Each structure stands twice: as structure tokens, then as C-alpha cells.
Coordinates of C-alpha atoms in Angstrom, one line a residue:
M1 CA 98.9 30.3 157.6
M2 CA 97.9 29.5 161.2
L3 CA 94.5 29.3 160.3
S4 CA 95.2 27.1 157.0
G5 CA 96.5 24.3 159.3
I6 CA 93.2 24.6 161.6
S7 CA 91.2 24.4 158.3
A8 CA 93.1 21.3 157.0
Y9 CA 93.0 19.6 160.1
L10 CA 89.0 20.3 160.3
S11 CA 88.4 19.6 156.6
G12 CA 89.9 16.6 157.0
K13 CA 87.9 15.4 159.9
K14 CA 85.1 14.4 156.8
K15 CA 87.6 12.5 154.5
T16 CA 90.0 9.5 154.8
V17 CA 93.8 10.2 155.9
S18 CA 94.4 9.4 151.9
E19 CA 92.1 11.6 150.8
T20 CA 93.1 14.3 153.4
S21 CA 96.7 13.8 151.7
G22 CA 95.9 14.0 148.0
F23 CA 93.7 17.2 148.2
L24 CA 96.5 19.2 150.3
V25 CA 99.2 18.0 148.2
K26 CA 97.1 18.7 145.1
R27 CA 95.9 22.3 146.7
G28 CA 100.0 22.8 147.5
L29 CA 100.8 22.2 143.7
W30 CA 97.8 24.7 142.1
L31 CA 99.0 27.4 144.7
I32 CA 102.7 27.2 143.6
I33 CA 101.3 27.2 140.0
V34 CA 99.1 30.4 140.4
E35 CA 102.2 32.2 142.1
I36 CA 104.1 31.6 139.2
L37 CA 102.0 31.7 136.2
V38 CA 99.0 34.4 138.2
M39 CA 100.3 36.0 140.6
T40 CA 103.9 37.1 138.8
L41 CA 102.1 38.6 136.0
I42 CA 99.6 40.7 138.3
L43 CA 102.4 42.0 140.4
S44 CA 104.5 42.5 137.7
F45 CA 102.3 43.0 134.5
D46 CA 105.4 41.5 132.8
F47 CA 104.0 39.1 130.4
K48 CA 108.1 38.1 129.2
Y49 CA 108.1 36.6 133.1
K50 CA 111.7 37.8 133.1
I51 CA 111.5 37.8 137.0
I52 CA 109.1 34.9 138.4
I53 CA 108.2 35.9 141.8
L54 CA 107.7 33.4 144.7
N55 CA 105.8 35.3 147.2
I56 CA 102.8 33.8 149.9
L57 CA 101.5 31.7 147.7
W58 CA 104.6 29.6 147.3
A59 CA 104.9 29.4 151.1
L60 CA 101.5 28.2 151.8
G61 CA 101.5 26.0 148.8
T62 CA 104.9 24.4 149.8
S63 CA 103.6 24.5 153.4
M64 CA 100.5 22.2 152.2
L65 CA 102.7 20.2 150.1
I66 CA 104.9 19.2 152.9
L67 CA 101.7 19.0 155.7
G68 CA 100.0 16.7 152.8
L69 CA 102.8 14.3 153.1
L70 CA 103.5 14.0 156.6
V71 CA 99.6 13.4 157.0
R72 CA 100.0 10.5 155.0
F73 CA 103.0 9.0 157.5
L74 CA 102.4 10.7 161.0
P75 CA 99.7 11.3 163.4
V76 CA 98.5 14.4 164.4
K77 CA 100.1 14.9 167.6
S78 CA 103.6 14.4 165.8
I79 CA 102.9 16.8 163.3
F80 CA 102.4 19.3 165.9
I81 CA 105.5 18.2 167.3
V82 CA 107.4 19.3 164.0
G83 CA 105.8 22.5 163.7
I84 CA 106.5 23.3 167.3
V85 CA 110.3 22.4 166.6
L86 CA 110.5 24.7 163.4
V87 CA 108.8 27.5 164.7
F88 CA 111.0 27.4 167.9
G89 CA 114.5 25.9 166.5
H90 CA 114.8 27.3 163.1
N91 CA 116.5 30.7 164.6
L92 CA 119.5 28.6 165.4
L93 CA 120.6 29.2 161.9
D94 CA 121.0 32.8 162.9
F95 CA 124.5 31.5 164.2
V96 CA 125.4 29.3 161.4
K97 CA 127.6 31.3 158.7
V98 CA 128.1 29.8 155.1
I99 CA 130.0 31.1 152.4
P100 CA 127.7 33.5 150.0
D101 CA 125.7 31.9 147.1
S102 CA 127.2 28.2 147.6
P103 CA 124.4 25.6 147.2
L104 CA 124.5 25.3 150.9
D105 CA 123.7 29.1 150.8
I106 CA 121.1 28.7 148.4
F107 CA 119.5 26.1 150.2
L108 CA 119.1 27.6 153.7
S109 CA 117.9 30.7 151.6
I110 CA 115.2 28.4 149.9
F111 CA 113.8 26.4 152.9
L112 CA 115.1 28.3 156.1
T113 CA 117.2 31.3 156.5
G114 CA 116.3 33.5 153.1
A115 CA 115.4 37.2 153.7
G116 CA 114.4 37.3 150.0
K117 CA 116.9 35.5 147.3
F118 CA 117.5 36.1 143.8
I119 CA 118.3 33.2 141.5
P120 CA 119.4 33.6 138.2
R121 CA 117.6 31.4 135.6
G122 CA 119.3 29.3 132.8
D123 CA 117.1 31.8 130.6
G124 CA 118.7 35.1 131.4
G125 CA 115.7 35.7 133.7
T126 CA 115.3 35.1 137.4
I127 CA 113.2 33.7 140.3
G128 CA 112.9 36.1 143.2
I129 CA 111.9 34.1 146.7
F130 CA 110.4 36.1 149.0
Y131 CA 109.0 33.8 151.7
V132 CA 111.2 31.1 152.7
I133 CA 109.4 27.5 153.2
L134 CA 110.0 25.5 156.4
P135 CA 109.5 28.6 158.9
W136 CA 106.1 29.4 157.9
T137 CA 105.3 25.6 157.6
G138 CA 106.2 25.2 161.0
I139 CA 103.2 27.7 161.6
M140 CA 100.7 25.6 159.4
L141 CA 101.8 22.5 161.0
S142 CA 101.3 24.1 164.5
G143 CA 97.9 25.3 163.2
Y144 CA 97.1 21.7 162.3
G145 CA 97.7 20.1 165.5
L146 CA 95.9 23.4 167.5
G147 CA 93.0 22.4 164.9
Q148 CA 92.3 19.1 167.5
I149 CA 90.8 22.1 169.8
Y150 CA 88.0 22.9 167.3
D151 CA 86.8 19.0 167.4
K152 CA 83.1 18.7 168.1
N153 CA 83.5 16.9 171.7
I154 CA 85.5 19.7 172.9
D155 CA 83.7 22.0 175.4
V156 CA 83.4 25.7 174.2
L157 CA 84.1 27.3 177.8
K158 CA 87.7 24.6 177.7
R159 CA 88.8 26.0 174.2
K160 CA 88.6 29.7 174.9
K161 CA 90.2 28.9 178.0
L162 CA 92.9 27.1 176.3
L163 CA 93.4 29.7 173.1
L164 CA 93.8 32.3 176.3
M165 CA 96.4 30.5 177.8
L166 CA 98.0 29.6 174.9
G167 CA 97.7 33.3 173.9
I168 CA 98.8 34.9 176.7
G169 CA 101.7 32.7 177.2
G170 CA 102.9 33.3 173.7
T171 CA 103.1 37.0 174.3
F172 CA 104.4 36.7 177.5
L173 CA 107.2 34.4 176.2
F174 CA 108.3 37.2 173.4
L175 CA 108.4 39.7 176.0
I176 CA 110.8 37.5 177.5
L177 CA 112.9 36.8 175.0
R178 CA 112.9 40.2 173.6
L179 CA 114.2 41.8 176.9
L180 CA 117.1 38.9 177.4
N181 CA 117.9 40.1 173.6
G182 CA 119.5 36.8 172.9
Y183 CA 117.5 34.0 170.5
G184 CA 114.7 34.2 168.4
D185 CA 115.5 37.1 165.6
P186 CA 118.4 37.7 163.9
S187 CA 117.9 41.6 164.7
L188 CA 118.9 42.6 168.0
W189 CA 117.1 45.7 169.8
V190 CA 119.2 48.5 170.4
P191 CA 118.7 51.4 173.1
Q192 CA 118.1 54.7 171.2
K193 CA 118.3 58.3 172.1
E194 CA 114.5 58.8 171.9
E195 CA 112.3 56.2 174.1
W196 CA 109.6 56.0 171.8
R197 CA 112.4 54.9 169.1
T198 CA 114.0 52.3 171.7
V199 CA 110.4 51.0 172.0
L200 CA 109.9 51.2 168.0
S201 CA 113.7 48.6 168.1
F202 CA 112.2 46.6 170.4
F203 CA 109.3 45.5 168.3
N204 CA 111.2 45.7 165.0
V205 CA 111.4 41.8 164.5
T206 CA 112.0 39.6 161.1
K207 CA 109.0 38.8 158.9
Y208 CA 111.4 37.8 156.3
P209 CA 111.9 34.6 157.3
P210 CA 109.6 34.7 160.4
S211 CA 111.7 34.7 163.1
L212 CA 110.5 33.1 166.6
L213 CA 109.3 36.7 168.0
F214 CA 107.7 37.6 164.8
T215 CA 105.4 34.4 165.3
L216 CA 105.1 34.8 169.2
M217 CA 104.4 38.6 168.8
T218 CA 101.8 38.1 166.1
L219 CA 100.0 34.8 167.1
G220 CA 99.9 35.4 170.7
P221 CA 97.5 38.7 170.3
I222 CA 95.9 36.5 167.6
L223 CA 95.2 33.3 169.9
I224 CA 93.9 36.1 172.4
L225 CA 91.6 37.4 170.0
L226 CA 89.9 34.1 168.9
A227 CA 89.4 33.1 172.6
F228 CA 87.3 36.2 172.9
T229 CA 85.5 36.0 169.5
D230 CA 84.6 32.3 169.7
S231 CA 81.3 31.8 168.4
T232 CA 80.8 35.5 168.1
N233 CA 78.0 36.5 165.8
N234 CA 77.4 40.2 165.1
K235 CA 77.0 43.1 162.3
F236 CA 81.0 43.1 161.8
T237 CA 81.6 39.5 162.1
K238 CA 79.0 39.1 159.1
F239 CA 80.9 41.8 157.4
V240 CA 84.1 40.7 157.4
S241 CA 82.8 36.8 156.8
V242 CA 81.8 37.9 153.4
Y243 CA 85.7 38.4 152.8
G244 CA 86.8 35.2 155.2
K245 CA 84.8 33.0 153.0
V246 CA 86.4 33.7 149.7
P247 CA 89.9 34.3 150.9
F248 CA 91.6 33.0 147.4
F249 CA 89.3 35.0 145.3
Y250 CA 90.1 38.1 147.3
F251 CA 93.9 37.9 147.2
I252 CA 94.3 37.6 143.4
I253 CA 91.4 40.4 142.1
H254 CA 92.3 42.6 144.8
F255 CA 96.2 42.7 143.7
L256 CA 95.0 43.3 140.3
L257 CA 92.5 45.7 141.0
I258 CA 95.8 47.2 143.3
H259 CA 98.0 47.4 139.9
I260 CA 95.3 48.3 137.4
T261 CA 94.4 51.2 139.4
S262 CA 98.0 51.9 139.9
A263 CA 98.5 52.1 136.0
I264 CA 95.7 54.4 135.6
V265 CA 96.4 56.8 138.3
V266 CA 100.3 56.7 136.9
L267 CA 99.4 57.5 133.6
L268 CA 97.1 60.0 134.4
S269 CA 100.2 61.6 136.0
G270 CA 101.8 62.3 133.1
Y271 CA 104.3 59.4 132.8
T272 CA 104.4 58.3 129.3
W273 CA 103.8 54.5 128.0
E274 CA 107.3 54.1 128.0
Q275 CA 108.1 55.1 131.3
A276 CA 105.5 53.0 133.0
T277 CA 106.6 50.4 131.3
D278 CA 110.4 50.6 131.4
E279 CA 112.6 47.6 130.9
K280 CA 114.4 48.3 134.3
L281 CA 111.1 48.7 136.5
F282 CA 110.8 45.5 138.7
F283 CA 106.9 46.5 138.7
K284 CA 105.2 47.8 135.7
F285 CA 103.3 50.9 135.7
R286 CA 105.5 51.7 139.1
P287 CA 108.1 54.6 138.3
E288 CA 110.6 54.5 141.4
D289 CA 109.8 58.2 141.9
F290 CA 105.9 57.7 142.0
G291 CA 103.9 57.3 145.2
F292 CA 101.6 59.0 147.6
E293 CA 102.2 60.0 151.2
L294 CA 101.3 57.4 153.9
G295 CA 97.9 59.2 154.8
W296 CA 96.9 58.5 151.0
V297 CA 98.3 54.8 151.0
Y298 CA 95.9 54.0 153.8
L299 CA 92.7 55.8 152.2
I300 CA 93.4 53.9 149.1
W301 CA 94.0 50.3 150.8
I302 CA 90.7 50.9 152.6
S303 CA 88.7 52.0 149.5
I304 CA 90.2 48.8 147.8
V305 CA 89.0 46.7 150.8
L306 CA 85.5 48.3 150.6
V307 CA 84.9 47.9 147.0
M308 CA 86.3 44.6 146.9
Y309 CA 82.9 43.8 149.4
F310 CA 80.7 43.1 146.5
P311 CA 82.8 40.8 144.2
C312 CA 83.5 38.7 147.1
K313 CA 79.7 38.6 148.0
W314 CA 78.9 37.5 144.9
F315 CA 81.3 34.6 144.7
G316 CA 80.6 33.6 147.9
K317 CA 76.9 33.2 147.0
Y318 CA 78.1 31.6 143.8
K319 CA 80.6 29.2 145.3
S320 CA 78.3 28.3 148.2
G321 CA 75.2 27.9 145.6
N322 CA 77.3 25.4 143.4
K323 CA 79.4 21.8 144.4
K324 CA 81.4 21.6 141.4
W325 CA 84.8 20.4 142.2
W326 CA 86.9 23.1 140.8
L327 CA 85.3 25.8 143.0
S328 CA 87.2 24.2 146.0
Y329 CA 90.7 24.9 144.3
L330 CA 89.0 28.6 144.6

């Protein structure tokens, strides 16, 4: 989400304000459509769309839509300030109690506080909102403002120093706020009988929605990593850049590959077609009593990532060799 903001800023350097705004709005709407029609189907394998899943692309799309509108009316520094206010301030609503399932509760769940909300549809289906909007938008807007340090007139050493300072500062602020145990996350840490469990409780911060402490805990180290890897070019970076050049393609296809693989394994494991596609299942071909131990999950995950290297490399070459307008949306 942060890198999407940085990318949006750098892309906008080659466009007018109107062009940048228009592109972000159209791309945001496109991601929302893909989430509803494509990702919901890939994740559920339910052609009836009884549950519409609003997940990662929904958060990215709505954030780009908001960023696209702000770009038209606000300068970069003001957008950065709005992002910081959202990141640091949205946890104030942890202390606000509203009537469950009231219009205000639904509104806050969608935009600010939701950890997962199922909203009934008029046709008997439901809409599952798993990624809340504005806390993620705050991260993208902050990334958009941070993109200024990647301007060509900024010295590389100066950028590295600034990234390092921001990363260390964010990580240190996480530790201070978490030790104070008062603000920044709705889930407070609690001393446990075993020390290692206390450590787990300390780092058990909230991602849904992304709390201030979750954001500081994750982006702090990432900014430090960016400082040390700026302009790095070696075999490893060339390998991972194959995925990084086609993130949308990778995202869509790897979920499809995972679900197809799961369906094959489920049927080969002895489940009947009726059991694997039961109407009660949230995800088709994923019976509730089916699964693997964690070690096998890691092995399957790594295998899927490695298999995806070859189609990503092919699509990356195809995309770089063709300047068709629609490829910019993939």
C-alpha cells in the first residue's frame, strides 16, 4: 500500500495533474470491479456470487480512488499530512462505542473500524468487507508524500539517510507506544505465565483494520530495508523483481493456482464432489475438516511462488515489449 503511493507519485511526475487524477480514479474503479467479479469468483469458486468478497484489491482500489480525487485539489505535502493524520488518528475511534449494526456502526465498519463486516444484500446474498478503507488509504497517502524523496534532484545518500531515520523512528515509536499500552491498538498486551507468551502478546497487534502500532511495526523495518537496498542490483534482486514488475498479474494468477490445486487435492483425498462444493462452504473445495500441518503449508506456499516465476517472467517481457494502453491496468 505504501509502495503503491510512492509509485503513484513517481508516475504522476510524467503526467499533468488532470492525467494523474484521471488515471488513479480509473485504476481504482478497475481494481474494485476486479475484486467483485474476478477475485470473489477465484476465492469462492461460487458462480452464484452468494458472497461478494471485498478484500485487498478493494482497499487498494478505494484508496487509489480517494488519492485520485485529492491529487486534483491538494498539493503533495497536504496529501501527505492527510495520510499521517489518518494513520496516527484513526485509533481514537477505539474509544467510541456505537449501537451494533446501526447505520453509524456500518459506516464506521466500512471506512474506519471494521475487522470484517457481513452486510446482507437485497437478493439474499451478503457482502463481506474484510479490508476497511481509510486506515489503508492513510498509508497510501503517506507513501504518495514519501515519493518526493525519490525525485531525481534528491541525492541518493540523503534519501538513504532519511529512510533510515524514518524507519528507526517508526520502529522506536512502536516500542514506546506498545510499552505504554494505552493508544495505538485496540488489543492491549497482557503479561503471561511464560515469558515467550508475553512477547507474543506484545507483538500481537491488529491488522484488521491496520492499527497505528501495526503500521509502525511493519513499515518501520521496511523503511530501514529500503534504505539499505536502495540501488541494490544483484542476483537476488533480479530474481524478485520478476514478480515485482507484474504484481497485479502475480496476485490474480497465484490465487487461482492455489484454489485449483486445493480443489484437485481435496478430490484426490477422497471427498466427493458434493462434499467439496457444499452450499454451506464459504470457499468451495475447502471442507472445514481439510488441511495440512503448518510445515506443509509453508512448503506448498514456497512451491506456488517458485512455479509463478515462469509465467511472471513471460508476462513481464510481453508487457515491456508492448505499449498497449490496457496493459497499464494489468
